Amino acid sequence: MHPRDLPGAARWVRHALLARPDESAGQLRLRLRQQRTPAWDLVCVTDGGRLLGSLSAAELLSLPEAQLLGAAAHASWPRATAGTSNERMASIALHHGVSALPVVDEAGALRYVAGPRDLMNVLRREHVQDLHRLAGIARESAQAPQALHAAPLRRVRHRLPWLLAGLAGSAAATLVVARYEHAMAALPAVAFFMPGLVYLADAIGTQSETIAVRGLSLSHMSLRQLFAAELRTGLLLGLVLSAVAFPLVLAVFGNPRLATAVALALAIASTLASTLGLAMPALLQRLGADPAYGSGPIATIVQDVLTLVVYFGCVSLVVL
């Protein structure tokens, strides 16, 4: 918003009450009583447009009449630069416990103040976007409202192709199991661990997506950094689960090779699953497809097939 001239003030900045450093608290309060002032959320002391410090309305009301605002203003009051994202500004305000945040340009000149309503709107929008991400709905996607309001037949047309792709993936998973029929014939206990491994991989993928999405509004990591962090997290989870599973399988079945195969497969599947739930919606969006329909079925079946391939690969390597 561009500044404009106002009677009795050098200029008006959105949501800011401008004051000079040589102006006293009594003079500013008198000016507020005598002049019609636009709504403001923060007292900003400026010199030649450059922000020197800020103070809240409660502090202004409690200052002595002769107190100079240049000395009373907090130079350490948190601020943001003009290029800072809305999400980051809300994070700064929350971190410092302030309800208004001045925004300055590269030269330190005051541009505007992000007030409580601005910050609340940002937090609400980010909350809604987080829910959309959890549901696999792309931010600012024109297809997202269609997923909610389309007629049943149109919804079927949107959803059926992805489910058919999931059916094809199920057939692929069946072929993987059939490919290792000899392994299950030689050691029937191999089949006992397939449901548990598939479930744990799916659970880890869902956990990773939920936790990562929750932090997106407060963190500004790139997708590459986020995937790398989740990859390491999945590896650590897999190692812990493997350390728990190995003695249990060994105690029940008395087969150290089978226990090793299960533990190894669990570690690898957990590592892969931790990133797949995040990668699939992003990939579908880049391909121009609506993640609201495709990310769930596709991510699930791809994860299941990969888990089975990893498991039977470990069985072939260690047990057979």
Short mmCIF file of C-alpha atoms in Angstrom, two decimals:
data_model
loop_
_atom_site.label_atom_id
_atom_site.label_comp_id
_atom_site.label_asym_id
_atom_site.label_seq_id
_atom_site.Cartn_x
_atom_site.Cartn_y
_atom_site.Cartn_z
CA MET A 1 0.00 0.00 0.00
CA HIS A 2 1.41 3.37 -0.98
CA PRO A 3 1.80 6.02 1.74
CA ARG A 4 -0.36 9.12 1.49
CA ASP A 5 -0.30 12.51 3.18
CA LEU A 6 -2.48 13.11 6.21
CA PRO A 7 -3.04 16.30 8.24
CA GLY A 8 -0.53 16.59 11.04
CA ALA A 9 1.55 13.62 9.98
CA ALA A 10 4.37 13.13 7.50
CA ARG A 11 2.65 10.14 5.97
CA TRP A 12 0.38 7.22 6.78
CA VAL A 13 1.64 3.66 6.94
CA ARG A 14 -0.89 0.84 7.17
CA HIS A 15 -1.59 -0.24 10.77
CA ALA A 16 1.17 2.02 12.13
CA LEU A 17 0.98 5.10 14.33
CA LEU A 18 4.01 7.12 13.27
CA ALA A 19 5.88 9.23 15.79
CA ARG A 20 9.06 11.33 15.76
CA PRO A 21 11.94 10.46 18.11
CA ASP A 22 11.81 13.99 19.63
CA GLU A 23 8.05 13.75 20.22
CA SER A 24 6.91 13.11 23.77
CA ALA A 25 4.32 10.58 24.85
CA GLY A 26 2.02 13.42 25.95
CA GLN A 27 2.27 15.13 22.59
CA LEU A 28 1.43 11.93 20.74
CA ARG A 29 -1.54 11.20 22.99
CA LEU A 30 -2.77 14.77 22.46
CA ARG A 31 -2.44 14.32 18.71
CA LEU A 32 -4.52 11.16 18.93
CA ARG A 33 -7.28 13.02 20.77
CA GLN A 34 -7.30 16.01 18.42
CA GLN A 35 -6.93 14.29 15.05
CA ARG A 36 -8.77 11.53 13.31
CA THR A 37 -6.22 8.73 13.02
CA PRO A 38 -6.64 5.59 10.88
CA ALA A 39 -6.73 2.28 12.70
CA TRP A 40 -3.30 1.33 14.03
CA ASP A 41 -1.78 -1.62 15.86
CA LEU A 42 1.72 -0.41 16.74
CA VAL A 43 3.54 2.83 17.55
CA CYS A 44 6.48 3.16 15.17
CA VAL A 45 9.13 5.78 15.84
CA THR A 46 10.72 6.84 12.56
CA ASP A 47 13.31 9.34 11.43
CA GLY A 48 13.17 10.25 7.76
CA GLY A 49 11.05 7.17 7.14
CA ARG A 50 13.58 4.81 8.72
CA LEU A 51 12.25 2.72 11.59
CA LEU A 52 14.08 3.38 14.86
CA GLY A 53 11.94 1.34 17.22
CA SER A 54 8.41 0.34 18.19
CA LEU A 55 6.18 0.14 21.22
CA SER A 56 2.71 -1.16 21.94
CA ALA A 57 -0.43 0.85 22.62
CA ALA A 58 -0.37 -0.22 26.29
CA GLU A 59 3.16 1.11 26.66
CA LEU A 60 2.21 4.42 25.03
CA LEU A 61 -0.65 4.92 27.48
CA SER A 62 1.57 4.18 30.50
CA LEU A 63 4.47 6.50 29.59
CA PRO A 64 4.96 9.79 31.48
CA GLU A 65 3.88 12.94 29.66
CA ALA A 66 7.43 14.18 29.08
CA GLN A 67 8.92 10.84 28.05
CA LEU A 68 10.53 11.13 24.61
CA LEU A 69 9.41 8.38 22.28
CA GLY A 70 12.85 8.02 20.73
CA ALA A 71 14.16 6.82 24.09
CA ALA A 72 11.08 4.77 24.97
CA ALA A 73 10.79 2.85 21.70
CA HIS A 74 12.28 -0.64 21.58
CA ALA A 75 14.98 -0.83 18.91
CA SER A 76 14.98 -4.61 19.46
CA TRP A 77 11.29 -4.97 18.61
CA PRO A 78 11.12 -7.82 16.06
CA ARG A 79 10.71 -6.81 12.44
CA ALA A 80 10.55 -8.41 9.02
CA THR A 81 11.88 -7.38 5.64
CA ALA A 82 9.67 -6.73 2.64
CA GLY A 83 10.68 -10.02 1.02
CA THR A 84 9.71 -12.14 4.02
CA SER A 85 6.88 -14.59 3.39
CA ASN A 86 3.61 -14.21 5.28
CA GLU A 87 4.15 -17.55 6.99
CA ARG A 88 7.57 -16.48 8.23
CA MET A 89 6.20 -13.18 9.54
CA ALA A 90 3.58 -15.05 11.55
CA SER A 91 6.29 -17.33 12.90
CA ILE A 92 8.44 -14.36 13.96
CA ALA A 93 5.51 -12.72 15.75
CA LEU A 94 4.62 -15.96 17.56
CA HIS A 95 8.22 -16.60 18.53
CA HIS A 96 8.66 -13.14 20.09
CA GLY A 97 5.16 -12.98 21.58
CA VAL A 98 4.07 -9.79 19.81
CA SER A 99 0.73 -9.06 18.18
CA ALA A 100 2.03 -6.70 15.49
CA LEU A 101 5.13 -6.82 13.32
CA PRO A 102 6.68 -3.88 11.42
CA VAL A 103 7.90 -4.61 7.89
CA VAL A 104 10.83 -2.63 6.50
CA ASP A 105 12.64 -2.50 3.17
CA GLU A 106 16.35 -3.13 2.61
CA ALA A 107 17.21 0.42 3.73
CA GLY A 108 15.28 0.05 6.98
CA ALA A 109 12.39 2.28 5.89
CA LEU A 110 9.02 1.31 7.33
CA ARG A 111 6.67 -0.17 4.72
CA TYR A 112 3.70 -1.30 6.80
CA VAL A 113 2.75 -3.14 9.99
CA ALA A 114 1.33 -6.65 9.97
CA GLY A 115 -1.39 -6.38 12.60
CA PRO A 116 -3.17 -9.07 14.64
CA ARG A 117 -5.86 -9.59 12.00
CA ASP A 118 -3.23 -9.99 9.28
CA LEU A 119 -1.30 -12.53 11.31
CA MET A 120 -4.48 -14.40 12.26
CA ASN A 121 -5.53 -14.62 8.61
CA VAL A 122 -2.11 -16.00 7.69
CA LEU A 123 -2.28 -18.64 10.41
CA ARG A 124 -5.80 -19.64 9.40
CA ARG A 125 -4.87 -19.86 5.71
CA GLU A 126 -1.82 -21.94 6.54
CA HIS A 127 -3.95 -24.21 8.72
CA VAL A 128 -6.38 -24.80 5.84
CA GLN A 129 -3.50 -25.39 3.42
CA ASP A 130 -1.99 -27.90 5.83
CA LEU A 131 -5.27 -29.79 5.88
CA HIS A 132 -5.30 -29.72 2.07
CA ARG A 133 -1.78 -31.10 1.97
CA LEU A 134 -2.75 -33.88 4.36
CA ALA A 135 -5.64 -34.73 2.06
CA GLY A 136 -3.41 -34.56 -1.02
CA ILE A 137 -5.04 -31.40 -2.39
CA ALA A 138 -2.61 -29.05 -4.11
CA ARG A 139 -2.47 -25.48 -2.84
CA GLU A 140 -4.22 -23.03 -5.19
CA SER A 141 -5.36 -25.89 -7.39
CA ALA A 142 -8.43 -25.12 -9.49
CA GLN A 143 -9.39 -28.80 -9.31
CA ALA A 144 -9.63 -28.82 -5.52
CA PRO A 145 -13.19 -27.34 -5.31
CA GLN A 146 -14.33 -29.81 -7.98
CA ALA A 147 -13.28 -32.66 -5.74
CA LEU A 148 -15.76 -31.41 -3.13
CA HIS A 149 -18.71 -30.19 -5.18
CA ALA A 150 -18.77 -32.33 -8.33
CA ALA A 151 -21.73 -34.61 -9.10
CA PRO A 152 -21.34 -38.31 -8.15
CA LEU A 153 -20.88 -39.45 -11.76
CA ARG A 154 -18.16 -36.88 -12.32
CA ARG A 155 -16.47 -37.90 -9.09
CA VAL A 156 -16.49 -41.49 -10.29
CA ARG A 157 -14.85 -40.43 -13.56
CA HIS A 158 -12.14 -38.66 -11.61
CA ARG A 159 -11.53 -41.37 -9.06
CA LEU A 160 -11.97 -44.57 -11.05
CA PRO A 161 -8.78 -44.23 -13.18
CA TRP A 162 -6.65 -43.96 -10.05
CA LEU A 163 -8.39 -46.92 -8.47
CA LEU A 164 -7.88 -48.93 -11.65
CA ALA A 165 -4.21 -47.99 -11.45
CA GLY A 166 -4.29 -49.24 -7.87
CA LEU A 167 -5.88 -52.47 -9.09
CA ALA A 168 -3.05 -52.86 -11.59
CA GLY A 169 -0.61 -52.28 -8.76
CA SER A 170 -2.37 -54.96 -6.71
CA ALA A 171 -1.90 -57.34 -9.61
CA ALA A 172 1.78 -56.42 -9.62
CA ALA A 173 1.97 -57.16 -5.89
CA THR A 174 0.33 -60.52 -6.53
CA LEU A 175 2.92 -61.30 -9.20
CA VAL A 176 5.69 -60.40 -6.77
CA VAL A 177 4.30 -62.83 -4.19
CA ALA A 178 3.78 -65.52 -6.82
CA ARG A 179 7.33 -65.01 -8.05
CA TYR A 180 8.59 -66.12 -4.63
CA GLU A 181 6.18 -69.02 -4.16
CA HIS A 182 9.15 -71.36 -3.90
CA ALA A 183 10.48 -69.40 -0.94
CA MET A 184 7.20 -69.73 0.93
CA ALA A 185 7.01 -73.43 0.02
CA ALA A 186 10.51 -74.00 1.42
CA LEU A 187 9.80 -71.97 4.55
CA PRO A 188 6.11 -71.20 5.16
CA ALA A 189 7.01 -68.76 7.95
CA VAL A 190 8.20 -66.33 5.27
CA ALA A 191 4.56 -65.54 4.47
CA PHE A 192 3.71 -64.72 8.07
CA PHE A 193 5.52 -61.38 8.04
CA MET A 194 4.10 -59.84 4.86
CA PRO A 195 1.05 -58.16 6.47
CA GLY A 196 3.10 -56.72 9.32
CA LEU A 197 5.81 -55.33 7.08
CA VAL A 198 3.29 -53.76 4.68
CA TYR A 199 1.37 -52.21 7.58
CA LEU A 200 4.44 -50.75 9.26
CA ALA A 201 5.68 -49.25 6.01
CA ASP A 202 2.29 -47.62 5.41
CA ALA A 203 2.15 -46.34 8.98
CA ILE A 204 5.62 -44.80 8.80
CA GLY A 205 4.76 -43.09 5.51
CA THR A 206 1.59 -41.61 7.00
CA GLN A 207 3.43 -40.45 10.12
CA SER A 208 6.15 -38.78 8.09
CA GLU A 209 3.67 -36.91 5.92
CA THR A 210 1.59 -35.73 8.88
CA ILE A 211 4.56 -34.50 10.92
CA ALA A 212 6.23 -32.82 7.96
CA VAL A 213 3.05 -31.06 6.83
CA ARG A 214 2.46 -29.79 10.35
CA GLY A 215 5.82 -28.06 10.24
CA LEU A 216 5.51 -26.56 6.78
CA SER A 217 3.89 -23.35 8.07
CA LEU A 218 6.71 -22.80 10.58
CA SER A 219 9.64 -24.15 8.60
CA HIS A 220 11.06 -22.96 5.30
CA MET A 221 13.05 -25.98 4.27
CA SER A 222 13.12 -26.84 0.60
CA LEU A 223 11.50 -30.06 -0.57
CA ARG A 224 14.94 -31.56 -1.09
CA GLN A 225 15.95 -30.76 2.49
CA LEU A 226 12.63 -32.06 3.79
CA PHE A 227 12.96 -35.34 1.90
CA ALA A 228 16.54 -35.76 3.11
CA ALA A 229 15.47 -35.19 6.71
CA GLU A 230 12.59 -37.66 6.40
CA LEU A 231 14.90 -40.19 4.76
CA ARG A 232 17.20 -40.06 7.79
CA THR A 233 14.23 -40.21 10.14
CA GLY A 234 12.85 -43.27 8.36
CA LEU A 235 16.22 -44.97 8.54
CA LEU A 236 16.45 -44.37 12.29
CA LEU A 237 12.89 -45.65 12.79
CA GLY A 238 13.67 -48.71 10.70
CA LEU A 239 16.80 -49.47 12.71
CA VAL A 240 14.90 -49.21 15.99
CA LEU A 241 12.03 -51.41 14.73
CA SER A 242 14.52 -53.88 13.33
CA ALA A 243 16.33 -54.07 16.66
CA VAL A 244 12.98 -54.87 18.33
CA ALA A 245 11.80 -57.32 15.66
CA PHE A 246 14.97 -59.37 15.36
CA PRO A 247 14.95 -60.93 18.87
CA LEU A 248 11.19 -61.48 18.73
CA VAL A 249 11.33 -63.37 15.43
CA LEU A 250 14.35 -65.30 16.64
CA ALA A 251 12.65 -66.24 19.91
CA VAL A 252 9.42 -67.40 18.25
CA PHE A 253 10.76 -69.17 15.15
CA GLY A 254 14.32 -69.98 16.19
CA ASN A 255 15.64 -69.09 12.73
CA PRO A 256 18.40 -66.45 12.81
CA ARG A 257 18.44 -66.09 9.01
CA LEU A 258 14.71 -65.41 8.88
CA ALA A 259 15.01 -62.92 11.73
CA THR A 260 17.85 -61.17 9.89
CA ALA A 261 15.81 -60.98 6.65
CA VAL A 262 12.79 -59.51 8.45
CA ALA A 263 14.91 -56.95 10.31
CA LEU A 264 16.79 -55.92 7.16
CA ALA A 265 13.59 -55.59 5.13
CA LEU A 266 12.00 -53.53 7.89
CA ALA A 267 14.91 -51.09 7.95
CA ILE A 268 14.94 -50.63 4.16
CA ALA A 269 11.13 -50.41 3.80
CA SER A 270 10.89 -47.86 6.60
CA THR A 271 13.50 -45.66 4.94
CA LEU A 272 11.70 -45.72 1.60
CA ALA A 273 8.24 -45.25 3.11
CA SER A 274 9.23 -42.12 5.02
CA THR A 275 9.69 -40.15 1.79
CA LEU A 276 7.19 -41.75 -0.58
CA GLY A 277 4.13 -40.19 1.06
CA LEU A 278 5.67 -36.74 0.52
CA ALA A 279 7.05 -37.37 -2.94
CA MET A 280 3.92 -38.75 -4.56
CA PRO A 281 1.62 -35.68 -4.22
CA ALA A 282 4.42 -33.40 -5.43
CA LEU A 283 5.09 -35.68 -8.40
CA LEU A 284 1.43 -35.87 -9.40
CA GLN A 285 1.12 -32.09 -9.20
CA ARG A 286 4.15 -31.61 -11.45
CA LEU A 287 2.60 -34.03 -13.94
CA GLY A 288 -0.59 -31.94 -14.00
CA ALA A 289 -2.76 -34.48 -12.16
CA ASP A 290 -4.91 -33.70 -9.13
CA PRO A 291 -3.22 -35.14 -6.02
CA ALA A 292 -6.60 -35.14 -4.24
CA TYR A 293 -7.56 -38.26 -6.19
CA GLY A 294 -4.28 -39.90 -7.04
CA SER A 295 -1.83 -39.55 -4.18
CA GLY A 296 -3.59 -41.91 -1.77
CA PRO A 297 -4.20 -44.95 -4.01
CA ILE A 298 -0.96 -44.62 -5.97
CA ALA A 299 1.29 -43.98 -2.97
CA THR A 300 -0.26 -46.89 -1.07
CA ILE A 301 0.12 -49.46 -3.81
CA VAL A 302 3.62 -48.31 -4.80
CA GLN A 303 4.68 -48.49 -1.18
CA ASP A 304 3.14 -51.95 -0.76
CA VAL A 305 4.80 -53.32 -3.88
CA LEU A 306 8.18 -51.87 -2.90
CA THR A 307 7.86 -53.35 0.59
CA LEU A 308 7.14 -56.82 -0.84
CA VAL A 309 10.01 -56.57 -3.32
CA VAL A 310 12.40 -55.49 -0.57
CA TYR A 311 11.21 -58.24 1.77
CA PHE A 312 11.48 -61.08 -0.72
CA GLY A 313 14.79 -59.72 -1.94
CA CYS A 314 16.12 -59.91 1.63
CA VAL A 315 14.68 -63.42 2.01
CA SER A 316 16.38 -64.55 -1.19
CA LEU A 317 19.66 -62.98 -0.10
CA VAL A 318 19.73 -64.18 3.51
CA VAL A 319 17.45 -67.20 3.92
CA LEU A 320 17.53 -69.16 0.65
#
